[in-house]
CSV table of C-alpha atoms in Angstrom, one decimal:
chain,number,residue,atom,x,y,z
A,719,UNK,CA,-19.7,1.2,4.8
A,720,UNK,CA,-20.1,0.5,0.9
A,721,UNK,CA,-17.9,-2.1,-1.3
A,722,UNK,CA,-15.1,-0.4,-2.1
A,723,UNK,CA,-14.8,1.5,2.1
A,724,UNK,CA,-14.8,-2.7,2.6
A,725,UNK,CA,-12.1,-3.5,-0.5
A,726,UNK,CA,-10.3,-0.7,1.1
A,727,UNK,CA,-10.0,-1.6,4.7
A,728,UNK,CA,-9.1,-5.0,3.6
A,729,UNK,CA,-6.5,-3.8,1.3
A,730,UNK,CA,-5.1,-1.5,4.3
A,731,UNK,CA,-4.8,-4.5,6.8
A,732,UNK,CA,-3.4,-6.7,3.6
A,733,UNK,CA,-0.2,-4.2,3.4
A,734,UNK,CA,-0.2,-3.8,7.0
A,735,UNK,CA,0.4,-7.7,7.5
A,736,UNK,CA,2.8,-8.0,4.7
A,737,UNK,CA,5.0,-5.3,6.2
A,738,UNK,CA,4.6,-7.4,9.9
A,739,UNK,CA,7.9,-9.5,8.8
A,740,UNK,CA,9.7,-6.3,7.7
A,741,UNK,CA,11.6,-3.4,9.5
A,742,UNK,CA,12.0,0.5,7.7
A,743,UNK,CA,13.7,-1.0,4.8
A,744,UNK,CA,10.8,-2.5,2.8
A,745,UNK,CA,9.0,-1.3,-0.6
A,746,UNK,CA,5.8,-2.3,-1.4
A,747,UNK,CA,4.1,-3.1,-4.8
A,748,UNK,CA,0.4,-3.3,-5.4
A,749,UNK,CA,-2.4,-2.9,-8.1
A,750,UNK,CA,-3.1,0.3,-8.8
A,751,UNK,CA,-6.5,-0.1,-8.1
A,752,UNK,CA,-5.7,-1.2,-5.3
A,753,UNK,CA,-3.5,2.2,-4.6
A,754,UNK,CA,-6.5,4.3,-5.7
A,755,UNK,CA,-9.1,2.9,-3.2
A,756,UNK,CA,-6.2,2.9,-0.2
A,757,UNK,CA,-5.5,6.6,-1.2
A,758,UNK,CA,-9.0,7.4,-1.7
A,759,UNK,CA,-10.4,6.4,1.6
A,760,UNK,CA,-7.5,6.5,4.3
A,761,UNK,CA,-5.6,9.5,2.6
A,762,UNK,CA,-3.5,9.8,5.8
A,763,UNK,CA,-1.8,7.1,5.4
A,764,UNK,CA,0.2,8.0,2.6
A,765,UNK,CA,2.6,11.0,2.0
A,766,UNK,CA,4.0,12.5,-1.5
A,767,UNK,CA,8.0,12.9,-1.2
A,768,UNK,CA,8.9,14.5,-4.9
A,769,UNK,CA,7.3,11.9,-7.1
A,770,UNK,CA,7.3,9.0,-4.6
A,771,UNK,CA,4.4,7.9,-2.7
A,772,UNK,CA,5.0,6.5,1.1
A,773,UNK,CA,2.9,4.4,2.7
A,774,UNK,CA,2.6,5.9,6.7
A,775,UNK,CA,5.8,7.5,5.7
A,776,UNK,CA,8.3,4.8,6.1
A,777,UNK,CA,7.6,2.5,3.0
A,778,UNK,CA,7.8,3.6,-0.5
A,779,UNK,CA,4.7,2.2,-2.6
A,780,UNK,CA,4.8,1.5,-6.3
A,781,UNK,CA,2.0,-0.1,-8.6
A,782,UNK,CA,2.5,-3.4,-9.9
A,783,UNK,CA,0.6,-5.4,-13.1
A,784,UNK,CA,-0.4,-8.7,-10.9
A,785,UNK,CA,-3.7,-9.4,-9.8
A,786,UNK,CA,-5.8,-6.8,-8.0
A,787,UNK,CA,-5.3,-7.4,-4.4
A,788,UNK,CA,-1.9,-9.0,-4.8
A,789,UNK,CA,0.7,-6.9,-2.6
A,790,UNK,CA,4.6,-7.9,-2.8
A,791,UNK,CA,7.0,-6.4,-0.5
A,792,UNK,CA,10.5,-5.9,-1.4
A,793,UNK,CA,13.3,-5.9,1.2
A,794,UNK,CA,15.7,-2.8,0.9
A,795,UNK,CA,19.4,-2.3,1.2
């Protein structure tokens, strides 16, 4: 496994714990390189709806400008 398959994994168990204190109604916000390496090496995980990205089809995901890494997790409705 090289650097960014390691980044990734990491960043995949980082949204994974995040959403852990969250039902259906949650949005999450990350770096967009962040997004990139998710997308790029566990493409299953995400699905297009219109222009929306979802994150194992039950969160919306949007990119954010904080640090690369960070992930925020908004509570919906």
């Amino acid at each position: 496994m090289n650097e960014d398959q390691l980044l990734a994994t990491a960043d995949i168990e980082s949204v994974d714990s995040a959403l852990q204190d969250y039902g259906d109604n949650a949005s999450i916000l990350v770096h967009p390189d962040m997004l990139n390496r998710m997308m790029t090496h566990f493409p299953d995980n995400f699905t297009k709806r219109g222009e929306n990205i979802w994150y194992r089809s039950t969160h919306a995901i949007s990119v954010h400008n904080a640090e690369d890494g960070a992930v925020e997790v908004i509570e919906m409705g």
